[in-house]
Short mmCIF file of C-alpha atoms in Angstrom, two decimals:
data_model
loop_
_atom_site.label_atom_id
_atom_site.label_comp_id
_atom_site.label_asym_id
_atom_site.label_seq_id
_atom_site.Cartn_x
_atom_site.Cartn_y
_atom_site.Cartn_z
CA UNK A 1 0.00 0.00 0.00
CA UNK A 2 1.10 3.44 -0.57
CA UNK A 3 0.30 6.91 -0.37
CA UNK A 4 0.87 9.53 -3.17
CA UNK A 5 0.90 12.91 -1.92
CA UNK A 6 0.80 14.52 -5.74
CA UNK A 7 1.81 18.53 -5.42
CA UNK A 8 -0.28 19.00 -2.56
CA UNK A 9 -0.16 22.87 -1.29
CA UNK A 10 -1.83 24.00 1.68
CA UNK A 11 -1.72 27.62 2.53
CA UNK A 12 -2.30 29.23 5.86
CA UNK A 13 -2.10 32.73 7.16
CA UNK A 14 2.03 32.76 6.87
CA UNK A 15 3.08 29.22 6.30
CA UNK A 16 3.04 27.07 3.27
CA UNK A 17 2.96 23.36 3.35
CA UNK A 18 3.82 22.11 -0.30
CA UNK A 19 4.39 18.65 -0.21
CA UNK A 20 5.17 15.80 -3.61
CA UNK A 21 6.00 12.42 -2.31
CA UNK A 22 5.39 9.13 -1.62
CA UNK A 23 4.88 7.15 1.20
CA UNK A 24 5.31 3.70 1.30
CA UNK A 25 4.03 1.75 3.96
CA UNK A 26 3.36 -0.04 6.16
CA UNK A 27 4.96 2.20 8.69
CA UNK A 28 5.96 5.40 7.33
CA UNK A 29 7.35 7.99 9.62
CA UNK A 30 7.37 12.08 9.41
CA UNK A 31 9.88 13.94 10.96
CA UNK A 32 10.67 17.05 11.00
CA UNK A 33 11.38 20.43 14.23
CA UNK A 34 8.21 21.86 15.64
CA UNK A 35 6.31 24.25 12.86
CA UNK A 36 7.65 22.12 10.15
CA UNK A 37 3.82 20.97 8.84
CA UNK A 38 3.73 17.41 10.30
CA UNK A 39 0.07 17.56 11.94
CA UNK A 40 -0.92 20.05 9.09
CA UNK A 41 -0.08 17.50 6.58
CA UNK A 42 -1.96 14.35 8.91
CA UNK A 43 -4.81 16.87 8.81
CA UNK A 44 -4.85 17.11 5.29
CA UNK A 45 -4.62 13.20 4.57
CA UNK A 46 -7.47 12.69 7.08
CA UNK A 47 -9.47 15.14 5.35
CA UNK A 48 -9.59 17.69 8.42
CA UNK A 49 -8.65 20.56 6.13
CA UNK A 50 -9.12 21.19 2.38
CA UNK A 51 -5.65 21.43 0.40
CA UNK A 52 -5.74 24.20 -2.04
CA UNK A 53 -4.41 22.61 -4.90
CA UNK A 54 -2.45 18.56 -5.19
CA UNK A 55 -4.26 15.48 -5.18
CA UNK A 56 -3.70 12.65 -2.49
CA UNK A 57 -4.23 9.54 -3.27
CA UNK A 58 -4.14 5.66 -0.89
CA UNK A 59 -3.43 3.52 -3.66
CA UNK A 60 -5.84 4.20 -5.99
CA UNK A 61 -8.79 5.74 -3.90
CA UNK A 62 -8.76 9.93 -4.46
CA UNK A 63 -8.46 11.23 -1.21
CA UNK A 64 -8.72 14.80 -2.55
CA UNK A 65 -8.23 16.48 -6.43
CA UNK A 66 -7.96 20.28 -5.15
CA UNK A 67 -10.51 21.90 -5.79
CA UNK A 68 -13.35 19.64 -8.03
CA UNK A 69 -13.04 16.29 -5.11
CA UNK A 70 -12.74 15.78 -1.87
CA UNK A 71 -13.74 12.98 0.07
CA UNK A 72 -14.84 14.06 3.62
CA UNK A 73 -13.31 12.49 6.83
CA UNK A 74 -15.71 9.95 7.48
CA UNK A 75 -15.95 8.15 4.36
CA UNK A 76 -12.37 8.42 4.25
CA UNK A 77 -11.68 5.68 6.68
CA UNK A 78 -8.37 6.99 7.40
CA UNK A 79 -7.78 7.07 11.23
CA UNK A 80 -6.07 9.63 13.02
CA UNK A 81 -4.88 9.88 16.56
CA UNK A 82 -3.98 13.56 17.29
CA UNK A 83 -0.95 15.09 20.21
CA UNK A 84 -4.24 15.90 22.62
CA UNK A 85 -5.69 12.42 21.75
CA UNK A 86 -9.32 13.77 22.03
CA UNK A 87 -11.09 10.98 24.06
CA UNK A 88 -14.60 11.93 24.56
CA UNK A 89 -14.26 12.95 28.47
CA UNK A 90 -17.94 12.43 28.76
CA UNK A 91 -18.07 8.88 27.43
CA UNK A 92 -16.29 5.53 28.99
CA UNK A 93 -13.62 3.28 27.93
CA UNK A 94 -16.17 0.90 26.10
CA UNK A 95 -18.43 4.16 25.00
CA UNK A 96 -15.13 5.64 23.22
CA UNK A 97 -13.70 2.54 21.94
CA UNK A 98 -16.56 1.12 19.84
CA UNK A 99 -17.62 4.71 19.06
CA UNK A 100 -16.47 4.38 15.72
CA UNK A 101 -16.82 0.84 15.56
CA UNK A 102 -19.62 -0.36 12.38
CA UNK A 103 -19.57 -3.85 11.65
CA UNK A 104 -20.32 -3.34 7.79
CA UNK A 105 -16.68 -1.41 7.25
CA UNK A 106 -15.20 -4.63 9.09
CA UNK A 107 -13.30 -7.03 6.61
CA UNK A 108 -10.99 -8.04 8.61
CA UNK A 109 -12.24 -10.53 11.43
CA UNK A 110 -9.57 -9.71 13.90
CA UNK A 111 -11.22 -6.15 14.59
CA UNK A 112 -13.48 -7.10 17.21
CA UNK A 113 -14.12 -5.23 20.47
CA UNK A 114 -12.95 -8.68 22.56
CA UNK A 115 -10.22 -8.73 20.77
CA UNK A 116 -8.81 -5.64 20.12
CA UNK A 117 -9.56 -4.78 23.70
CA UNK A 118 -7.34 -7.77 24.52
CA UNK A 119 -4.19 -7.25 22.33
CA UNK A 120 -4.63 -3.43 23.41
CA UNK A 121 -4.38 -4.46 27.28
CA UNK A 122 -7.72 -2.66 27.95
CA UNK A 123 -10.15 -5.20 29.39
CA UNK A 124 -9.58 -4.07 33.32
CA UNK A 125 -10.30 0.12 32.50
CA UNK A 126 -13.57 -0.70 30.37
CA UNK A 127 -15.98 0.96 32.62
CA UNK A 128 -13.94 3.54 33.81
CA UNK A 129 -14.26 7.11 32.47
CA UNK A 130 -11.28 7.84 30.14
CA UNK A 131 -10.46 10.97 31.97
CA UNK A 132 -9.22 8.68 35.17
CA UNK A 133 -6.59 6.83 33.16
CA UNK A 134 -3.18 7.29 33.06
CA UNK A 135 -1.21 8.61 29.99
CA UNK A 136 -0.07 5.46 28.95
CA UNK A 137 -3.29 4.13 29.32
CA UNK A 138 -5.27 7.09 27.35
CA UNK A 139 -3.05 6.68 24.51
CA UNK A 140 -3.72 2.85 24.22
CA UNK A 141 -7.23 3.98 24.23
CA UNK A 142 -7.15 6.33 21.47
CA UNK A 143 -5.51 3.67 19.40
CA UNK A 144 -7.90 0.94 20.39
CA UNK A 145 -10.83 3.02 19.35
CA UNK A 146 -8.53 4.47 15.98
CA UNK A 147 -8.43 0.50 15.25
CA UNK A 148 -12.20 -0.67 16.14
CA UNK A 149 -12.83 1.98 12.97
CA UNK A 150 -11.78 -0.94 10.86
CA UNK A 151 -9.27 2.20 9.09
CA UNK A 152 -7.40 1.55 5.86
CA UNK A 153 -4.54 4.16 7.10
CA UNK A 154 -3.96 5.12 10.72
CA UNK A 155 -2.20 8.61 11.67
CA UNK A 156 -0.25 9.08 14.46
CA UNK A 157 0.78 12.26 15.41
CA UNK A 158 3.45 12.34 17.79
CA UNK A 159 1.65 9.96 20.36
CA UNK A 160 4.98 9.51 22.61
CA UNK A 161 5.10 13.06 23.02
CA UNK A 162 3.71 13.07 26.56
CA UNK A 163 5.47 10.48 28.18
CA UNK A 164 8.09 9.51 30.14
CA UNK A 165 11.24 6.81 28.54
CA UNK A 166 9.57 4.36 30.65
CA UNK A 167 6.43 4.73 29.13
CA UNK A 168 7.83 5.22 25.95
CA UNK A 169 9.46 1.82 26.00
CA UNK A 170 6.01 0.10 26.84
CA UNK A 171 4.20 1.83 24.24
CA UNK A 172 6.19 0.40 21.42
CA UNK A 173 5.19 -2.71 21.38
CA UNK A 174 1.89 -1.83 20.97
CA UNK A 175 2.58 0.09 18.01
CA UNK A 176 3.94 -3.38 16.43
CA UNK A 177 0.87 -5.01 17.55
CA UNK A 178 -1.38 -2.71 15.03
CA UNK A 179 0.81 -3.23 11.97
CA UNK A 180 1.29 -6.92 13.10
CA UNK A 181 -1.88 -8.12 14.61
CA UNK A 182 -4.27 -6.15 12.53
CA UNK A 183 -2.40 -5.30 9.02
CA UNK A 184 -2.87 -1.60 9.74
CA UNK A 185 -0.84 0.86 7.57
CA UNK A 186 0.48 3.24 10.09
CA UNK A 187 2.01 6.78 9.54
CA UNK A 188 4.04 7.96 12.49
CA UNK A 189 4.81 11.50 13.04
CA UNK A 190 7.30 12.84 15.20
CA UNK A 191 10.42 14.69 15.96
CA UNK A 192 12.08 12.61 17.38
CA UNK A 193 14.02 10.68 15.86
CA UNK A 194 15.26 7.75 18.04
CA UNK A 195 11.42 6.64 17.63
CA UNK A 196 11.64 6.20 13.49
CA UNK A 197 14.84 4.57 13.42
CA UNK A 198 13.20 1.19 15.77
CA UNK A 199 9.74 1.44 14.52
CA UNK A 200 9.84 2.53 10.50
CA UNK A 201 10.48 1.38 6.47
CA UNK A 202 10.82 4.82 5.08
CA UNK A 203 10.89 8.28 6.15
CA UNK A 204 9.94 11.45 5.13
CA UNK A 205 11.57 14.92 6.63
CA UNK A 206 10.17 18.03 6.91
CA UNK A 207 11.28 21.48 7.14
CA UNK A 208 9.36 24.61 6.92
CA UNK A 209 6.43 22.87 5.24
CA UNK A 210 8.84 21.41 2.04
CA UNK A 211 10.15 17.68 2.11
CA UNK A 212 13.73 18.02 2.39
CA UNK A 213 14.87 14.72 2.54
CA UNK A 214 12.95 10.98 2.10
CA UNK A 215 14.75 7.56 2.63
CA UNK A 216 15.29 4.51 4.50
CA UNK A 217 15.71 5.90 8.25
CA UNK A 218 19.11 4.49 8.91
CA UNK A 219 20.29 6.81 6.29
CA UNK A 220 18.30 9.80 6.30
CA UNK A 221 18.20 10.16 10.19
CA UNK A 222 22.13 9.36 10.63
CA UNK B 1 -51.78 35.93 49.41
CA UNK B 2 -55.29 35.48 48.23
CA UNK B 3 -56.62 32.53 45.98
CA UNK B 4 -56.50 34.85 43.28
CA UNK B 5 -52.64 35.75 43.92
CA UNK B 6 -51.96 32.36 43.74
CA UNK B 7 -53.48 31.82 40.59
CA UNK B 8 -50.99 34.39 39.00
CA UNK B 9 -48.12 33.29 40.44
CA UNK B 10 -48.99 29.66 39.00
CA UNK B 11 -49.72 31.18 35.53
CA UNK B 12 -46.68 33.08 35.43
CA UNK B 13 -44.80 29.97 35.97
CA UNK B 14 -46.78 27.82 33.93
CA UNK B 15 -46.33 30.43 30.84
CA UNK B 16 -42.50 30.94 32.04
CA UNK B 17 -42.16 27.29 31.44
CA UNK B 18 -44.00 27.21 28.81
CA UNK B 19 -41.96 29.81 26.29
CA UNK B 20 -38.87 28.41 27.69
CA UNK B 21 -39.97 24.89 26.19
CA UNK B 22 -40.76 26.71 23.30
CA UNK B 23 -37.84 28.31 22.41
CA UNK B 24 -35.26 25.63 23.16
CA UNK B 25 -35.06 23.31 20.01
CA UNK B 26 -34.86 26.92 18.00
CA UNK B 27 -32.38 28.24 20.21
CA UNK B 28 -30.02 25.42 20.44
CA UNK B 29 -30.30 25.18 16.65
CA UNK B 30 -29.28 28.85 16.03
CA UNK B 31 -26.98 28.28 19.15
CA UNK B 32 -25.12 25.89 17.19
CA UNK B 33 -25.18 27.11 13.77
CA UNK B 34 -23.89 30.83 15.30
CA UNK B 35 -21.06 28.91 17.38
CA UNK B 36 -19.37 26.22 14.56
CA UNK B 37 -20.75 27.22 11.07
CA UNK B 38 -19.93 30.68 8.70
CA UNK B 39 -21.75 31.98 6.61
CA UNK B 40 -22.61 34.83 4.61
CA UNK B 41 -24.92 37.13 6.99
CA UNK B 42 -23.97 35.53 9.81
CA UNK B 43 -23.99 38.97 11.78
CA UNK B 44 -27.28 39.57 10.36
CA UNK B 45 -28.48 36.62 12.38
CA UNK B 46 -26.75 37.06 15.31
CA UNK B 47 -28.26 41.08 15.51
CA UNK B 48 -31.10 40.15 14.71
CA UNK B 49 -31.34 37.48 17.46
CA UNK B 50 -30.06 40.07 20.81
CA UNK B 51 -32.35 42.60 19.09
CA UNK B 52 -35.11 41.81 21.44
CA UNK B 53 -32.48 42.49 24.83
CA UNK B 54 -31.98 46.23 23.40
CA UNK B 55 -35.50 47.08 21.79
CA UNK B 56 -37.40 48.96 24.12
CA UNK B 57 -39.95 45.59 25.47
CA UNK B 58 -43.15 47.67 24.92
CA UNK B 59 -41.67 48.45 21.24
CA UNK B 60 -41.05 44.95 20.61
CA UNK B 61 -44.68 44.03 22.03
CA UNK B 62 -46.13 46.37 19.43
CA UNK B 63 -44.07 44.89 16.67
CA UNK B 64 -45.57 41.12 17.79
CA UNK B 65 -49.12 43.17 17.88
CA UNK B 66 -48.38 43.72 14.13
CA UNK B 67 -47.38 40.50 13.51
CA UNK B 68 -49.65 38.08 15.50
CA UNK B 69 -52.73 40.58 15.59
CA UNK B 70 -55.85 39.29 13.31
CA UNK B 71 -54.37 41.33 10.53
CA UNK B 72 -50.88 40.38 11.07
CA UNK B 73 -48.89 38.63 9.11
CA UNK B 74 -49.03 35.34 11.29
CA UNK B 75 -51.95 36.52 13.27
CA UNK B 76 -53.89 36.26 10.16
CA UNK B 77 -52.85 32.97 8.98
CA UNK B 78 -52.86 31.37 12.76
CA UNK B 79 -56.69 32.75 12.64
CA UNK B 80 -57.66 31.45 9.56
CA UNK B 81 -55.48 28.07 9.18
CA UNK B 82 -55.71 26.65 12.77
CA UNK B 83 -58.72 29.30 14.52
CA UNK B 84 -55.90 30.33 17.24
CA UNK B 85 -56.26 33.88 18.43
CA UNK B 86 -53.20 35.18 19.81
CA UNK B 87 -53.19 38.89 21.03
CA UNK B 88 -54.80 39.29 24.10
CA UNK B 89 -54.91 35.31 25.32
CA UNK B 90 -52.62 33.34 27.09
CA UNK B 91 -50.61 32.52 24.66
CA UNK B 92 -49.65 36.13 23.82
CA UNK B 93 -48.06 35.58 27.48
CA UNK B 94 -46.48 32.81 26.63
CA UNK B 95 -45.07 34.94 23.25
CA UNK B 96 -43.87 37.22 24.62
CA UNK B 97 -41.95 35.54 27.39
CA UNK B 98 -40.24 33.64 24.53
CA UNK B 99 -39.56 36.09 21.80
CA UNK B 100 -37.94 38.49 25.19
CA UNK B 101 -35.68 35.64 26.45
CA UNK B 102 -34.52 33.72 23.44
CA UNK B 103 -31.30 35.92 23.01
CA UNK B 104 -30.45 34.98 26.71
CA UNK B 105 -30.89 31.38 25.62
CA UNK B 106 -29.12 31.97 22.49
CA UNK B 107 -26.12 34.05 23.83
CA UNK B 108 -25.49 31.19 26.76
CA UNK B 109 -25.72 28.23 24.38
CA UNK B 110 -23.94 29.94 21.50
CA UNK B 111 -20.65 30.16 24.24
CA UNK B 112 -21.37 26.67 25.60
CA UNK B 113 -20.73 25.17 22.01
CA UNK B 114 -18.08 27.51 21.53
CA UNK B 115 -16.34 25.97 24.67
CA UNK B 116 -16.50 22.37 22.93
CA UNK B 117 -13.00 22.05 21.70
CA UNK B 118 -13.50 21.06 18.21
CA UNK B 119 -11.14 18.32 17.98
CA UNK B 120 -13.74 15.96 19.63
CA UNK B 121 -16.04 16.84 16.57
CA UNK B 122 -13.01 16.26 14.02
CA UNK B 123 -11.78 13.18 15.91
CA UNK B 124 -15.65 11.65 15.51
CA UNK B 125 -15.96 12.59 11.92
CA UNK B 126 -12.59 10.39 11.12
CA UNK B 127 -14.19 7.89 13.11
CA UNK B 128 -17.19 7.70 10.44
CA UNK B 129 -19.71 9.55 12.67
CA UNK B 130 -22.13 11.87 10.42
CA UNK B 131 -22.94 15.16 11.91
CA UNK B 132 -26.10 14.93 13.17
CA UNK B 133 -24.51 11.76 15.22
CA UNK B 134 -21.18 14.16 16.46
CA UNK B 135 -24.13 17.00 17.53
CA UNK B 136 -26.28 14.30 19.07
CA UNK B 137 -23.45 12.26 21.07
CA UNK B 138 -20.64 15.00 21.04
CA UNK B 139 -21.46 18.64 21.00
CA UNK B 140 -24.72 18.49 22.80
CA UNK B 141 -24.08 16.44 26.17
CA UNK B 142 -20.86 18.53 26.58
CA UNK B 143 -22.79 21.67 26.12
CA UNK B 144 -25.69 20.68 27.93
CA UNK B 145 -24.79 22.00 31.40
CA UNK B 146 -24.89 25.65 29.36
CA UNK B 147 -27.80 25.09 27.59
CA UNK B 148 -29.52 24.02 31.19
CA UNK B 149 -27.94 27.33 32.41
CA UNK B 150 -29.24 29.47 29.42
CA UNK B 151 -32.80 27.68 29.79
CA UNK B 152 -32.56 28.94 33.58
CA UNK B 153 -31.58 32.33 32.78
CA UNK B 154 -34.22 32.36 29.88
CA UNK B 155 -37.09 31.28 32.29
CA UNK B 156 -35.83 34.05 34.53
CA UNK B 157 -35.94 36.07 32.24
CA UNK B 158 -39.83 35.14 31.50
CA UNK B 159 -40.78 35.21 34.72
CA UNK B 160 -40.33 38.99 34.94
CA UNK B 161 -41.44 39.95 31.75
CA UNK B 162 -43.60 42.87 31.51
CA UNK B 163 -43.23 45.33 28.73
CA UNK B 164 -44.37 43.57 26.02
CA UNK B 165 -46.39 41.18 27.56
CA UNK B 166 -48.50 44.21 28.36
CA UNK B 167 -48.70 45.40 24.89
CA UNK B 168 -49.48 42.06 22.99
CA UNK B 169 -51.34 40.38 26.05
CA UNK B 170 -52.98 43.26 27.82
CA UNK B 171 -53.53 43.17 31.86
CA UNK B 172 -57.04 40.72 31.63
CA UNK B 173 -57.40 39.36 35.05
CA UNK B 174 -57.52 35.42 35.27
CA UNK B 175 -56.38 35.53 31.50
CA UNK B 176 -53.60 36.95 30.80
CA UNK B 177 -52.38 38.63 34.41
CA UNK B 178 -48.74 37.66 35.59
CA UNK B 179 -47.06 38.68 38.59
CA UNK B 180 -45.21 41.78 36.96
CA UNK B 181 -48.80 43.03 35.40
CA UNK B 182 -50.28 42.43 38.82
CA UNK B 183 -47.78 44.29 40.67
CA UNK B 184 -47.73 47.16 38.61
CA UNK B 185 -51.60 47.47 38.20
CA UNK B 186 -51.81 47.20 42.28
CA UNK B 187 -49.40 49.39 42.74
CA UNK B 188 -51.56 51.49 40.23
CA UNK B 189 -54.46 51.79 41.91
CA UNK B 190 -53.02 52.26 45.41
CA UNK B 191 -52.95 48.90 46.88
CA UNK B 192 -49.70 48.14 47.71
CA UNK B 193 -50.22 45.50 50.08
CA UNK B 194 -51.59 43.58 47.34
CA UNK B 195 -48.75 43.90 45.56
CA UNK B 196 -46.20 43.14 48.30
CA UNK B 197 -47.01 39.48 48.53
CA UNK B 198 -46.64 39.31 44.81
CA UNK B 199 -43.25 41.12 45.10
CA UNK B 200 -41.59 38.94 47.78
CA UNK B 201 -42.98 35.75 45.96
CA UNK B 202 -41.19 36.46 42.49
CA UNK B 203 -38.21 37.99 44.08
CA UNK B 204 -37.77 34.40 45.43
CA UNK B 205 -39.03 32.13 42.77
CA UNK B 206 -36.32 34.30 40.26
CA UNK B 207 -33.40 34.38 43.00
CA UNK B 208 -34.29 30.24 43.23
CA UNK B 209 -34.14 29.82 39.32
CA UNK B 210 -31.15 32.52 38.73
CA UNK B 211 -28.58 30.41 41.77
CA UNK B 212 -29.84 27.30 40.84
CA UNK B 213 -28.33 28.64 37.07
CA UNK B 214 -25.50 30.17 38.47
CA UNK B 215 -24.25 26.69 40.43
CA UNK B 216 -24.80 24.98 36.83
CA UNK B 217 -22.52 27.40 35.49
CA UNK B 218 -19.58 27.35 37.62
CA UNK B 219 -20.08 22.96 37.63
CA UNK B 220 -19.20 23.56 33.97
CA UNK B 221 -16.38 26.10 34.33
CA UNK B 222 -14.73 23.86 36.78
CA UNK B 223 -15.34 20.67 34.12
#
């Protein structure tokens, strides 16, 4: 699976994200300093904002063909886990998790609640309101319910950002788990770049909303 | 209090009630639309809508005597489609109470939405949810303690309406009286301890309603 980001511009009050690349995945990673256009570009791929001109394409479904198509977020079925996470405070665990869940978008028979629930080390905080759980444990949330949305691309925007090296060092096993256990294309956005080296195939860098540099981490990231 | 003093204090509530009821699926509509959607004449709308807390009551009472009177432009259809008279009846009470508190409604429930940080609506949209699902199980239960608040205030509001419910309504007693068209009319004709009662009752019911608002509030701020 890839994604083709063709001449895709976005313009903002006094930045300009102008991106042509390709991502190849299953785990691609974004890196790039702080104001570089990482979340603005995740935005644009999950259809949060409109670009003003490019087309993006996941293999051959049109994303978006500035300005005659755009496909809007929620037929998109791109997932995207933002820095703030954004777990409904008002709803529990099991509320946010199968929130997005629909059993028609399912083809793969792995995405279940039981077991996604189970592989995401959730079953004990089910009934508890997500705004009682640790960090650790919000971000597995926000994944789990990313996943139950049966997505054909998941986002993740800097999701280690928050925590401590000890947490960081749990959490990335559960990042294998999605591309392993449930064949989930993953995009991983950071700046950091300790985290791309362990966890992805390619890599894209970003600076000042142009890709500078694209390669196999090992190289690019040295 | 007499029988008949407790008769008004009942209707006022009833009709305070009432118009609040009224205006809340409206409100919260416009609520929503003013907080999270632009559009062209946007400011139009939102004028238009706190109009009513500036107008002069008794001007905006004459404009709904235009309007809902037997020639009026709604009066007249009202009359003739469904045979409901509105000036001068009950439900010119009830009218009035509504068209005089919706911007309170309005205003509180526009800044409740407001206060929904957005990314739980985008987060639910990637998540497949249309958008009358994100309003129905996002925006609206986290804005409901300010739309509860704005109802409060909006009832309150009601409750002490006078201006135009004395143009559109009239002072008819056992009709269309309320406690502010009682008090004043008592206080009228001379007999002030007629009015007292009256007084102390709707100083309390509104201080009841307007804390019981206020606590609402500051459970959201501290959310």
């Amino acid at each position: 699976m890839s994604l083709r980001l063709n001449n895709v511009r976005l313009s903002l009050a006094a930045f300009t994200l102008q991106v042509d690349a390709t991502l190849d995945l299953p785990i691609a990673g974004i890196f790039g300093p702080s104001g570089a256009g990482k979340t603005s570009l995740l935005e644009l791929i999950a259809g949060l904002r409109r670009p003003n001109a490019g087309s993006i394409l996941l293999d051959s479904t049109v994303l978006s063909d500035a300005p005659a198509s755009f496909l809007p977020p929620r037929l998109r079925r791109v997932g995207y886990v933002p820095q703030d996470l954004a777990l409904f405070p008002h709803l529990s665990v099991r509320a946010n998790l199968v929130y997005g869940f629909r059993v028609e978008t399912v083809e793969d028979e792995r995405v279940t609640l039981k077991h996604v629930v189970e592989v995401m080390e959730l079953a004990q905080l089910l009934d508890r309101n997500v705004t009682n759980l640790s960090g650790g444990e919000q971000q597995r949330v926000a994944f789990a319910r990313a996943i139950l949305s049966a997505p054909r691309l998941l986002l993740l925007d800097e999701p280690m950002n928050s925590l401590d090296s000890r947490l960081k060092q749990r959490l990335v096993p559960f990042l294998f788990r999605i591309r392993d256990e449930f064949r989930i294309p993953l995009i991983y956005v950071t700046h950091d770049a300790s985290e791309l080296k362990s966890l992805c195939d390619e890599v894209l860098i970003l600076e000042d909303g142009r890709v500078v540099e694209r390669g196999v981490p090992a190289d690019v990231l040295s | 209090m007499t029988a008949e003093s407790w008769q008004i204090v009942f209707f006022t509530i009833e009709v305070s009630a009432l118009s609040t009821l009224l205006i809340l699926p409206l409100g919260i509509a416009i609520a929503w639309f003013l907080a999270r959607r632009d559009w062209p004449g946007k400011a139009v709308v939102e004028t238009l809508v706190m109009l009513p807390l500036f107008v002069p009551p008794v001007a905006t009472g004459l404009v709904l005597l235009m309007l809902f009177g037997r020639r009026g432009l709604f009066g007249s259809i009202l009359q003739r489609g469904m045979g409901l008279e509105i000036v001068f009846t009950w439900r010119a009470v009830v009218l009035a109470g509504a068209v005089m508190s919706f911007p309170l409604l309005v205003r509180t429930a526009q800044s409740a939405f407001r206060e929904v940080n957005p990314r739980f609506e985008e987060i639910a949209r990637t998540l497949g949810a249309s958008e009358w699902r994100i309003f129905r199980t996002i925006s609206l239960p986290l804005a409901l303690r300010g739309i509860v608040a704005g109802a409060v205030l909006a009832f309150a509001r009601a409750m002490g309406e006078f201006g135009a419910t004395a143009v559109v309504a009239g002072m008819i007693p056992r009709k269309t009286m309320t406690i502010s068209l009682a008090i004043y009319q008592n206080v009228q004709l001379g007999q002030d301890s007629a009015a007292l009662p009256l007084l102390f009752v709707s100083i309390a019911i509104v201080f009841v309603t307007v804390f019981c608002g206020q606590i609402i509030s500051r459970r959201r701020g501290a959310r």
